[in-house]
Coordinates of C-alpha atoms and ligand atoms in Angstrom, one line a residue:
M293 CA 45.4 14.2 -42.0
T294 CA 46.2 10.9 -43.4
T295 CA 43.6 10.4 -45.0
K296 CA 42.4 12.8 -48.2
L297 CA 38.8 14.3 -48.1
T298 CA 36.5 13.3 -50.8
P299 CA 35.6 17.1 -51.5
L300 CA 32.0 17.6 -50.0
S301 CA 30.4 18.9 -53.2
E302 CA 31.9 15.4 -54.7
R303 CA 30.2 13.2 -51.3
S304 CA 27.4 11.5 -52.7
A305 CA 25.0 12.6 -50.5
W306 CA 25.8 15.7 -50.8
K307 CA 24.7 15.6 -54.6
A308 CA 21.8 13.3 -53.6
L309 CA 20.9 16.2 -51.1
S310 CA 21.4 18.6 -54.1
A311 CA 18.8 16.8 -56.1
H312 CA 16.3 16.4 -53.1
H313 CA 16.2 19.9 -52.1
Q314 CA 15.3 21.0 -56.1
K315 CA 12.4 18.3 -55.1
I316 CA 11.7 19.2 -51.6
G317 CA 12.8 22.8 -51.4
D318 CA 9.5 24.6 -51.8
T319 CA 7.4 22.6 -49.9
Q320 CA 5.3 23.8 -47.5
L321 CA 5.7 23.1 -43.6
K322 CA 1.8 23.1 -43.6
Q323 CA 1.5 20.6 -46.4
L324 CA 4.4 17.9 -44.6
F325 CA 2.0 18.5 -41.1
A326 CA -1.4 17.7 -43.3
E327 CA 0.2 14.5 -44.7
D328 CA 1.8 12.9 -41.5
P329 CA -0.3 13.5 -38.2
G330 CA 2.3 11.7 -36.1
R331 CA 5.0 14.2 -37.3
G332 CA 5.2 16.5 -34.5
E333 CA 5.8 13.5 -32.0
R334 CA 7.9 11.7 -34.6
F335 CA 10.6 14.6 -35.1
T336 CA 11.3 14.9 -31.4
L337 CA 14.0 13.6 -29.4
E338 CA 15.1 13.7 -26.0
A339 CA 18.6 13.1 -24.3
A340 CA 20.3 14.1 -20.9
G341 CA 17.2 15.9 -20.0
I342 CA 16.8 18.2 -23.0
F343 CA 14.2 17.7 -25.4
L344 CA 14.6 19.2 -29.3
D345 CA 11.7 19.1 -31.3
Y346 CA 12.6 19.6 -34.7
S347 CA 9.5 18.8 -36.5
K348 CA 9.0 22.5 -38.1
N349 CA 12.4 21.9 -40.2
R350 CA 11.7 21.7 -43.9
I351 CA 13.0 18.4 -43.7
T352 CA 11.5 14.9 -44.8
D353 CA 12.5 11.6 -43.7
E354 CA 14.3 11.6 -47.0
T355 CA 16.0 14.5 -45.8
L356 CA 17.2 13.2 -42.7
K357 CA 18.5 10.2 -44.3
L358 CA 20.6 11.9 -46.4
L359 CA 22.3 14.1 -43.8
L360 CA 23.0 11.4 -41.3
Q361 CA 24.6 9.6 -44.5
L362 CA 26.2 12.6 -45.3
A363 CA 27.9 12.7 -41.8
E364 CA 29.3 9.4 -42.3
E365 CA 30.7 10.5 -45.4
S366 CA 32.2 13.1 -44.2
G367 CA 34.0 10.4 -41.2
L368 CA 32.0 12.1 -38.1
R369 CA 32.5 9.2 -36.5
E370 CA 36.0 8.9 -36.5
R371 CA 36.7 13.0 -36.0
I372 CA 34.5 12.3 -32.8
D373 CA 36.8 9.1 -31.6
A374 CA 39.6 11.6 -32.6
M375 CA 38.9 14.4 -30.7
F376 CA 37.7 12.2 -27.5
R377 CA 40.9 10.0 -27.9
G378 CA 43.1 13.8 -27.6
D379 CA 44.3 13.5 -31.3
K380 CA 45.8 16.5 -32.3
I381 CA 43.0 17.5 -34.6
N382 CA 43.0 21.2 -34.8
I383 CA 46.1 20.6 -37.6
T384 CA 47.0 24.6 -37.9
E385 CA 48.0 24.7 -34.3
N386 CA 49.4 20.9 -34.2
R387 CA 47.2 20.8 -30.9
A388 CA 44.3 18.2 -29.3
V389 CA 41.1 19.3 -28.5
L390 CA 39.8 18.3 -25.2
H391 CA 37.1 20.8 -23.7
V392 CA 35.4 17.3 -23.2
A393 CA 38.5 16.5 -20.7
L394 CA 37.8 19.5 -18.4
R395 CA 34.6 17.7 -17.7
A396 CA 35.3 14.0 -17.2
P397 CA 35.0 12.5 -14.4
Q398 CA 38.0 11.8 -11.7
G399 CA 39.5 8.2 -13.1
E400 CA 38.6 8.3 -16.8
K401 CA 41.7 8.4 -18.6
I402 CA 42.5 10.9 -21.5
V403 CA 46.5 10.8 -22.7
V404 CA 48.1 13.8 -24.4
D405 CA 51.5 13.5 -25.5
G406 CA 51.9 10.5 -23.4
E407 CA 50.2 12.1 -20.3
D408 CA 46.6 11.4 -18.6
V409 CA 45.3 14.9 -18.7
V410 CA 42.3 14.0 -16.6
P411 CA 44.4 14.2 -13.2
G412 CA 45.9 17.4 -13.9
V413 CA 42.5 18.8 -14.6
H414 CA 40.8 17.5 -11.1
A415 CA 43.8 18.8 -9.3
V416 CA 43.0 22.8 -11.0
L417 CA 39.5 22.0 -9.8
D418 CA 40.3 21.4 -6.4
K419 CA 42.8 24.2 -6.0
M420 CA 39.8 27.2 -7.3
A421 CA 37.4 25.1 -5.2
A422 CA 39.7 25.8 -2.1
F423 CA 40.5 29.2 -3.3
A424 CA 36.6 30.1 -4.0
D425 CA 35.9 28.5 -0.2
R426 CA 38.3 30.9 0.9
V427 CA 37.0 33.9 -0.7
R428 CA 33.1 33.0 -0.5
S429 CA 33.5 32.5 3.3
G430 CA 35.7 35.8 3.7
A431 CA 38.4 33.9 5.2
W432 CA 40.7 35.2 1.8
K433 CA 41.8 38.7 3.3
G434 CA 42.9 41.8 1.1
H435 CA 46.0 43.7 1.7
T436 CA 44.2 45.9 4.5
G437 CA 42.6 42.6 6.0
K438 CA 39.1 43.7 4.9
R439 CA 37.6 40.6 2.9
I440 CA 36.8 40.7 -0.5
K441 CA 33.3 42.4 -1.5
N442 CA 34.0 42.6 -5.2
V443 CA 35.4 40.1 -8.0
I444 CA 36.5 41.7 -11.6
N445 CA 37.2 39.5 -14.3
I446 CA 39.3 41.0 -16.6
G447 CA 39.5 39.1 -20.2
I448 CA 38.1 39.1 -23.5
G449 CA 36.9 36.3 -26.1
G450 CA 36.5 33.2 -24.7
S451 CA 38.4 34.6 -21.2
D452 CA 35.0 36.8 -21.0
L453 CA 32.2 35.8 -23.1
G454 CA 32.1 32.4 -21.2
P455 CA 32.3 33.7 -17.7
V456 CA 30.3 36.5 -18.2
M457 CA 27.4 34.4 -20.2
A458 CA 27.5 31.8 -17.2
Y459 CA 27.2 34.3 -14.2
E460 CA 24.5 36.0 -15.8
A461 CA 23.2 32.4 -16.7
L462 CA 23.5 31.3 -12.7
K463 CA 23.0 34.3 -10.7
H464 CA 19.8 32.7 -8.9
Y465 CA 22.6 30.2 -7.6
S466 CA 24.9 33.2 -6.9
Q467 CA 26.3 34.3 -3.5
R468 CA 24.5 38.0 -3.1
D469 CA 27.2 39.8 -1.1
I470 CA 29.5 39.4 -3.7
T471 CA 29.6 41.5 -6.8
F472 CA 30.6 40.5 -9.7
R473 CA 32.2 42.3 -12.7
F474 CA 34.1 41.7 -15.9
V475 CA 36.0 43.9 -17.9
S476 CA 36.9 43.3 -21.5
N477 CA 37.2 46.5 -23.8
V478 CA 39.8 48.2 -24.2
D479 CA 38.0 51.2 -24.3
G480 CA 38.8 53.0 -20.9
T481 CA 35.5 53.2 -20.2
D482 CA 34.5 49.9 -19.4
F483 CA 37.4 49.4 -16.7
V484 CA 36.5 52.6 -15.8
E485 CA 32.7 52.1 -14.9
A486 CA 33.7 48.5 -13.4
V487 CA 35.5 50.2 -10.3
Q488 CA 34.0 53.5 -10.0
D489 CA 31.7 53.1 -6.9
L490 CA 34.0 50.1 -5.8
N491 CA 36.9 50.2 -3.3
A492 CA 40.6 48.5 -4.2
D493 CA 40.5 46.9 -0.6
E494 CA 37.9 44.5 -1.1
T495 CA 38.2 44.2 -4.5
L496 CA 39.8 41.2 -6.3
F497 CA 40.8 41.2 -10.1
L498 CA 40.9 37.8 -12.1
V499 CA 43.1 38.4 -14.6
A500 CA 41.9 36.0 -17.4
S501 CA 44.3 35.2 -20.6
K502 CA 45.1 32.0 -22.0
T503 CA 47.9 33.8 -23.5
F504 CA 48.6 36.3 -20.9
T505 CA 49.5 38.8 -24.0
T506 CA 46.2 39.9 -25.2
L507 CA 46.5 43.5 -25.9
E508 CA 42.9 44.5 -24.2
T509 CA 43.4 42.2 -21.1
M510 CA 47.2 43.4 -20.4
T511 CA 46.3 46.9 -20.9
N512 CA 43.3 46.7 -18.6
A513 CA 45.0 44.6 -16.2
H514 CA 47.8 47.2 -15.8
S515 CA 45.0 49.5 -15.0
A516 CA 43.8 47.7 -12.7
R517 CA 47.3 47.1 -11.0
D518 CA 47.8 51.3 -10.5
W519 CA 44.0 51.3 -9.7
S520 CA 44.4 48.8 -6.9
L521 CA 48.2 50.3 -5.7
A522 CA 46.9 54.1 -5.8
G523 CA 44.0 52.8 -3.5
L524 CA 46.2 50.8 -1.1
G525 CA 48.4 53.1 -0.6
G526 CA 51.4 51.8 -3.3
D527 CA 52.4 48.9 -1.7
E528 CA 53.3 46.4 -3.7
K529 CA 53.1 43.5 -1.9
A530 CA 49.6 44.0 -2.3
V531 CA 49.2 42.7 -5.7
A532 CA 49.3 39.3 -4.6
K533 CA 46.4 39.7 -2.2
H534 CA 44.3 41.5 -5.1
F535 CA 45.3 39.6 -8.2
V536 CA 45.1 36.1 -9.4
A537 CA 45.5 34.8 -12.9
I538 CA 44.0 32.2 -15.1
S539 CA 46.5 31.2 -17.6
T540 CA 48.8 28.4 -19.6
N541 CA 51.3 30.8 -19.6
A542 CA 53.4 30.8 -16.1
K543 CA 56.0 32.9 -17.7
E544 CA 54.2 36.0 -18.6
V545 CA 51.9 35.7 -15.4
A546 CA 55.0 36.0 -13.3
K547 CA 56.0 38.7 -15.2
F548 CA 52.9 40.7 -14.7
G549 CA 53.8 40.7 -11.0
I550 CA 51.6 37.8 -9.9
D551 CA 52.8 35.3 -7.8
T552 CA 52.4 31.8 -9.6
A553 CA 50.7 30.6 -6.5
N554 CA 48.2 32.3 -7.1
M555 CA 47.6 31.2 -11.0
F556 CA 44.9 28.6 -11.8
E557 CA 46.4 26.6 -14.8
F558 CA 45.0 25.3 -18.3
W559 CA 46.4 23.9 -21.0
D560 CA 46.7 24.6 -24.7
W561 CA 44.5 21.6 -25.4
V562 CA 41.5 24.2 -24.2
G563 CA 40.6 26.3 -27.2
G564 CA 39.8 29.9 -25.9
R565 CA 36.2 29.6 -27.2
Y566 CA 36.0 26.2 -25.1
S567 CA 37.3 27.3 -21.7
M568 CA 34.5 28.1 -19.5
D569 CA 34.6 25.3 -17.7
S570 CA 38.6 25.5 -16.9
A571 CA 39.9 27.8 -14.7
I572 CA 38.6 30.3 -16.8
G573 CA 35.6 29.7 -15.2
L574 CA 36.9 30.8 -11.6
S575 CA 34.2 33.6 -11.3
T576 CA 31.8 31.4 -12.4
M577 CA 32.7 29.4 -9.4
L578 CA 33.4 32.0 -6.9
A579 CA 29.6 33.1 -7.9
I580 CA 27.9 29.9 -7.5
G581 CA 30.4 27.4 -5.6
P582 CA 32.2 24.7 -6.2
D583 CA 29.3 22.3 -5.6
N584 CA 27.3 24.3 -8.1
F585 CA 30.3 24.4 -10.8
R586 CA 30.5 20.7 -10.9
A587 CA 27.2 20.5 -11.6
M588 CA 27.7 22.3 -14.4
L589 CA 30.6 20.4 -15.4
D590 CA 28.9 17.0 -15.0
G591 CA 26.2 18.3 -17.0
F592 CA 28.4 19.3 -19.8
H593 CA 29.6 15.7 -19.3
Q594 CA 26.1 14.4 -19.9
M595 CA 26.3 15.9 -23.2
D596 CA 29.3 14.8 -24.3
E597 CA 28.9 10.9 -23.5
H598 CA 25.3 11.6 -25.4
F599 CA 27.4 13.1 -28.6
R600 CA 29.9 10.3 -28.2
T601 CA 28.0 7.4 -28.0
A602 CA 24.5 7.9 -29.7
P603 CA 24.0 6.9 -33.2
F604 CA 23.6 10.0 -35.3
A605 CA 19.9 9.6 -36.0
S606 CA 19.1 10.3 -32.1
N607 CA 22.0 12.4 -31.6
L608 CA 20.6 15.9 -30.6
P609 CA 24.2 17.5 -31.2
V610 CA 24.6 16.2 -34.7
L611 CA 20.8 16.7 -35.8
L612 CA 21.4 20.2 -34.7
G613 CA 24.7 20.8 -36.4
L614 CA 23.0 18.9 -39.7
L615 CA 19.8 21.1 -39.9
T616 CA 22.3 24.4 -39.6
V617 CA 24.3 22.8 -42.5
W618 CA 21.2 21.8 -44.4
Y619 CA 19.9 25.4 -44.0
T620 CA 23.0 26.9 -44.9
D621 CA 24.2 25.0 -47.9
F622 CA 20.6 24.6 -49.7
F623 CA 18.5 27.2 -48.8
D624 CA 21.2 30.0 -48.5
A625 CA 20.0 31.1 -45.4
Q626 CA 22.9 33.3 -43.8
T627 CA 22.2 33.3 -40.0
V628 CA 20.7 31.3 -37.1
A629 CA 18.7 33.0 -34.4
V630 CA 19.3 31.4 -30.9
L631 CA 16.3 32.9 -28.9
P632 CA 16.1 31.6 -25.3
Y633 CA 12.9 32.5 -23.3
E634 CA 15.0 32.9 -20.1
Q635 CA 15.7 36.5 -19.2
Y636 CA 18.9 34.5 -17.3
L637 CA 20.1 33.5 -20.7
K638 CA 20.7 36.8 -21.8
R639 CA 24.3 37.1 -23.0
F640 CA 23.9 33.3 -24.1
P641 CA 23.6 34.2 -28.0
A642 CA 26.4 36.8 -27.8
Y643 CA 28.6 33.8 -26.0
L644 CA 27.3 31.6 -29.1
Q645 CA 28.8 34.4 -31.7
Q646 CA 32.4 33.2 -30.5
L647 CA 31.6 29.7 -30.1
T648 CA 30.1 29.6 -33.6
M649 CA 31.4 32.2 -35.7
E650 CA 35.2 32.0 -34.7
S651 CA 34.9 28.1 -34.9
N652 CA 33.2 28.0 -38.5
G653 CA 34.3 31.0 -39.7
K654 CA 36.6 29.6 -42.4
H655 CA 37.2 29.9 -45.8
V656 CA 39.4 26.7 -46.5
T657 CA 39.3 23.1 -45.7
L658 CA 41.5 20.8 -43.8
D659 CA 43.4 20.0 -46.8
G660 CA 44.0 24.0 -47.7
E661 CA 42.1 23.7 -50.5
R662 CA 39.0 26.7 -50.9
V663 CA 35.7 25.3 -49.6
A664 CA 33.3 24.8 -52.2
T665 CA 30.4 25.5 -50.3
V666 CA 29.2 28.2 -48.1
T667 CA 30.4 27.7 -44.2
G668 CA 29.5 29.3 -40.7
P669 CA 26.4 31.1 -40.5
I670 CA 25.8 34.4 -38.3
Y671 CA 24.2 33.8 -35.3
W672 CA 22.4 36.2 -33.1
G673 CA 19.6 36.6 -30.6
E674 CA 18.0 38.1 -27.8
P675 CA 15.7 36.4 -24.9
G676 CA 12.4 36.5 -25.7
T677 CA 10.3 38.2 -26.1
N678 CA 12.1 41.4 -26.0
G679 CA 12.9 40.5 -29.6
Q680 CA 9.7 39.8 -30.3
H681 CA 9.0 43.6 -30.2
S682 CA 12.0 44.4 -32.2
F683 CA 13.1 42.3 -35.2
Y684 CA 10.8 39.2 -35.5
Q685 CA 9.1 41.5 -38.1
L686 CA 11.5 40.4 -40.3
I687 CA 11.5 37.0 -39.4
H688 CA 7.9 36.7 -39.8
Q689 CA 7.4 38.6 -43.0
G690 CA 10.7 39.5 -44.4
T691 CA 12.4 38.3 -47.5
R692 CA 15.2 36.5 -45.6
L693 CA 15.1 32.5 -44.3
I694 CA 16.3 32.4 -40.9
P695 CA 16.2 29.3 -38.9
C696 CA 15.4 29.8 -35.1
D697 CA 16.4 28.1 -32.1
F698 CA 13.8 28.2 -29.6
I699 CA 15.0 27.7 -26.0
G700 CA 12.4 27.2 -23.0
F701 CA 12.2 25.6 -19.7
Y702 CA 9.2 23.9 -18.3
K703 CA 10.0 25.5 -14.8
T704 CA 10.8 28.9 -13.9
L705 CA 13.1 30.0 -11.0
N706 CA 11.5 33.2 -10.2
P707 CA 7.4 32.3 -10.2
L708 CA 5.6 35.6 -10.4
G709 CA 2.0 35.2 -11.1
Q710 CA 0.8 34.2 -14.8
H711 CA 4.6 35.3 -15.9
H712 CA 5.7 32.1 -17.0
D713 CA 3.0 30.9 -18.7
M714 CA 2.9 33.9 -20.5
L715 CA 6.4 33.3 -21.8
M716 CA 6.0 29.7 -23.1
A717 CA 2.9 30.6 -24.7
N718 CA 5.1 33.2 -26.6
V719 CA 7.7 30.3 -27.5
F720 CA 5.2 28.1 -28.8
A721 CA 2.6 30.6 -30.6
Q722 CA 6.0 32.4 -32.1
A723 CA 7.0 28.6 -33.8
E724 CA 3.7 28.1 -34.7
A725 CA 3.4 31.4 -36.7
L726 CA 6.6 31.2 -38.3
A727 CA 5.7 27.7 -39.4
F728 CA 2.3 27.9 -40.6
G729 CA 1.6 31.4 -41.0
K730 CA -1.9 33.0 -42.1
T731 CA -3.1 33.0 -45.6
A732 CA -4.9 35.6 -47.6
E733 CA -8.1 33.9 -47.2
Q734 CA -8.0 33.9 -43.5
V735 CA -7.3 37.3 -43.3
K736 CA -10.2 38.0 -45.2
A737 CA -12.3 36.2 -43.5
E738 CA -11.5 38.5 -40.3
G739 CA -13.0 41.3 -42.8
T740 CA -9.8 42.9 -43.8
P741 CA -10.0 45.2 -46.5
D742 CA -9.1 43.9 -49.8
W743 CA -6.1 46.6 -50.1
L744 CA -4.7 45.4 -46.8
V745 CA -4.7 41.5 -47.0
P746 CA -1.3 41.5 -48.4
H747 CA 0.3 43.2 -45.8
R748 CA -1.5 41.0 -43.3
V749 CA -0.4 37.6 -44.8
F750 CA 2.0 35.3 -43.5
E751 CA 3.7 33.2 -45.7
G752 CA 4.9 30.7 -42.9
N753 CA 7.4 28.0 -43.6
R754 CA 10.0 29.3 -41.6
P755 CA 11.5 26.8 -40.0
S756 CA 12.6 26.4 -35.9
N757 CA 13.6 24.3 -33.2
T758 CA 12.2 24.2 -30.0
I759 CA 14.7 23.1 -27.2
L760 CA 13.2 22.5 -24.0
A761 CA 14.4 21.7 -20.5
D762 CA 13.2 21.5 -16.9
Q763 CA 14.9 24.2 -15.5
L764 CA 18.2 26.3 -15.9
T765 CA 20.3 24.7 -13.1
P766 CA 24.0 24.8 -13.6
E767 CA 23.5 21.1 -15.0
V768 CA 21.2 22.3 -17.4
L769 CA 23.5 25.0 -18.6
G770 CA 26.6 22.4 -19.1
K771 CA 24.6 20.4 -21.2
L772 CA 22.9 23.0 -23.3
I773 CA 26.7 24.5 -24.0
A774 CA 27.8 21.2 -25.1
L775 CA 24.9 20.8 -27.4
Y776 CA 26.0 23.7 -29.2
E777 CA 30.0 22.9 -28.8
H778 CA 29.2 20.0 -30.8
A779 CA 26.9 21.2 -33.0
V780 CA 29.5 23.2 -34.3
F781 CA 31.8 20.5 -34.4
T782 CA 29.6 18.6 -36.1
Q783 CA 29.2 21.1 -38.8
G784 CA 32.8 21.7 -38.8
T785 CA 33.2 18.3 -39.9
I786 CA 31.0 18.6 -42.9
W787 CA 32.7 21.3 -44.1
S788 CA 36.1 20.1 -43.5
I789 CA 37.0 23.1 -41.8
D790 CA 39.8 23.2 -38.8
S791 CA 37.0 24.8 -36.2
F792 CA 39.6 25.2 -33.7
D793 CA 41.9 27.6 -35.2
Q794 CA 41.4 31.4 -35.6
W795 CA 44.0 32.8 -37.8
G796 CA 41.2 35.3 -38.6
V797 CA 41.7 37.6 -36.0
E798 CA 45.7 38.0 -36.2
L799 CA 45.9 40.3 -39.2
G800 CA 44.4 43.2 -37.8
K801 CA 45.8 42.6 -34.5
V802 CA 49.5 43.0 -35.8
L803 CA 48.2 46.3 -37.9
A804 CA 46.3 47.9 -34.7
Q805 CA 50.3 47.3 -32.8
K806 CA 51.9 49.1 -35.7
I807 CA 49.0 52.0 -36.0
I808 CA 49.3 52.3 -32.0
G809 CA 52.8 53.8 -32.3
E810 CA 51.7 56.3 -35.4
L811 CA 48.8 57.5 -33.0
E812 CA 51.1 58.0 -30.2
S813 CA 54.1 59.4 -32.2
K814 CA 55.6 62.5 -30.6
T815 CA 56.5 63.2 -33.9
E816 CA 54.9 63.4 -37.8
P817 CA 55.2 59.8 -38.8
A818 CA 56.1 58.3 -41.9
L819 CA 52.8 56.5 -43.1
S820 CA 52.9 53.9 -45.7
H821 CA 49.0 52.6 -45.4
D822 CA 46.5 53.0 -48.1
T823 CA 45.4 56.6 -48.3
S824 CA 42.2 56.1 -47.0
T825 CA 43.9 54.5 -43.7
T826 CA 46.7 57.5 -44.1
N827 CA 44.0 59.9 -44.1
L828 CA 42.2 58.9 -41.0
I829 CA 45.3 58.5 -38.8
R830 CA 46.1 62.3 -39.8
R831 CA 42.5 63.4 -38.9
Y832 CA 42.7 61.7 -35.9
R833 CA 45.9 62.7 -34.8
K834 CA 45.0 66.3 -35.3
N835 CA 41.9 66.3 -33.4
K836 CA 42.3 64.0 -30.9
Ligands
LIG258 O1 39.7 36.6 -30.0 C1 40.9 35.9 -30.4 C2 41.3 35.4 -29.2 O2 42.6 34.5 -29.2 C3 40.2 33.8 -28.4 O3 40.0 32.8 -29.5 C4 40.2 34.4 -27.3 O4 39.5 33.4 -26.9 C5 40.7 35.3 -27.2 O5 41.3 36.1 -28.1 C6 41.2 36.0 -25.5 O6 42.7 35.5 -25.6 P1 43.4 35.2 -24.2 O7 42.7 34.5 -23.4 O8 44.7 34.6 -24.8 O9 43.6 36.5 -24.1

C-alpha cells in the first residue's frame, strides 16, 4: 500500500455514524414508515435487472448519507478502480484480483504484468466450449468407446462450492442424460457414495484445484484414478479419456498423469472463492452448455459494470455492503441470514459462506494493525419456506438481531398450481412480520389470555432486504453472485482488510499433515502436542 489509511474509527464519517447510532439506534421501523409514507418506494433500487428493497432497514436518510460518506473516506472509489485496473490489491500474496476479467467481453483490455489477460480468458472459454460440446453430444468417448454418462467434479472450497451451487441453481437448464456429482470431503464416504452406482467406462472426472496440491482433492483424485483403472482393466492409457484437470499448476497436473492437453487453465489472479466463472466452472458448462454459461458470464459482467460505474448512492453492491457494516459494527449483529425463496438456490447460502467469511474473516488491516472494529459477520441460511419451520422462531422472537436478505423471483421455472404465489406470499409476509411485529394490544384484542400475551408478542424492528429478479436464469444467477462478490469487496474496503487472502486456513493444514504421520505410524510415535491432543491421538490409535 502506498498511502497509509486513516484507521477506521478515526474517519470522520465513522465518528459521525457512532453518534448517529446513539441517536437513532432504537428507532422503530414502524415509526420510520409512519413518518414517511414514501419510504417503501423511496428506499428501493433497481439495476441490471435486480431490484432491492432496503426500506425495512433501521436507517434514515442521514444514516445513508453517512454510510456513503464512509465509503468515500475509506477510498472505495480508488479501490474499485484499482481492482478493475489489475493492480495487485491482494497485497499479502502480491496478486491482482481479477475475477472481473473472467467475464470481460472480447475486445476489452485488462493488463496484468504487461499482458492483456482478456484474450487468454476467451481462449480457455473456447476450449471449454469445444470440450463441453463433445461430451454433451457423445462425441467424446471413454476408453472402451462408450459415451460419458456421468461427470464427477473433484475439488474443495472454491473448486467445489461454486460448481455445486451453480449446478443446483441451473439444473433446470441442464442436460438431463448426464449425471453430475461433486466430491469434496476427504472422508472416503463422499467418494464411495458418489461412484457406488456408476460404471467407470462411462464416468469422467474433473479434477478441479487451483494449486493441484490440496490434500482433500488430491486424495480423492488418486482414489478416483484407482477406481477408474480397476473398472477399466488397469490400462494407464484410460486416464486420458476419463480425467481432465482444471488448475493453474501444469507441473503438478502432469505429475498426476493427466495429459496437459486435457487441462483447462486459469490464473493466480483468480481467487479460489471467486473462480466459479473460470475453468473451475467446467462442470457448470458441461451441465448447461456453452451458450448458457456465456449468458451467466454476461450477467456477472452487467453487475460488474454497474458496480464499477454507478454512483455509490445508487449502487446495489455498495448499499448491500454498507448495510452489513452498519449492523455488524453498530448493532453488534453477528450474522447475516440469506434466505432464497427458490429451491434451486439451495446451495447458495453455503456458497456465500466461503465467499463472505474466507474473504472478510480477518483481524488485521492492510497495514498489519489489529482491526479496531468487528469484521466479517457469519453468513448462513436455508431456502424458504423450509427455514420458517426451523430457525425463523429465533429471528422473530429471539434476543439477537439478525439482518436477513430475502431473495425471490417474479416467475417460477416450475409453474405448479398456486405454489409460486404461496412461496412469494411468504417472502413478503416474513419481511413484514420481522419489521413491524405484533404488539401486546393486538395480541390481547384477539382474546389471548393475559398470561399468554408476552409469549405471543412480536417486537418487530428486525431488519431485512428483499431482493427480487425476474426468473432464475443463468444471466440472473451471474448478477446475483456478482452482487454479493462486490458487497464483500465493499465491506472489506471499509474495514481496510485484504479480502483476497486466506492465511487462516493454513495452520490447521500444516498440523494435520504432521498428525497424519502420527496416526499411521507403525510404531508408537513420540508426541509433542499439548496433553489434550496427545491423549486424543493415543486414544484414536488404540481404537481405530
Ligand atoms: O480453503 C482454502 C482454499 O485455499 C480455498 O481458498 C480454495 O478455494 C480451496 O482451498 C481449494 O484450493 P484448490 O483449488 O487449490 O484445491
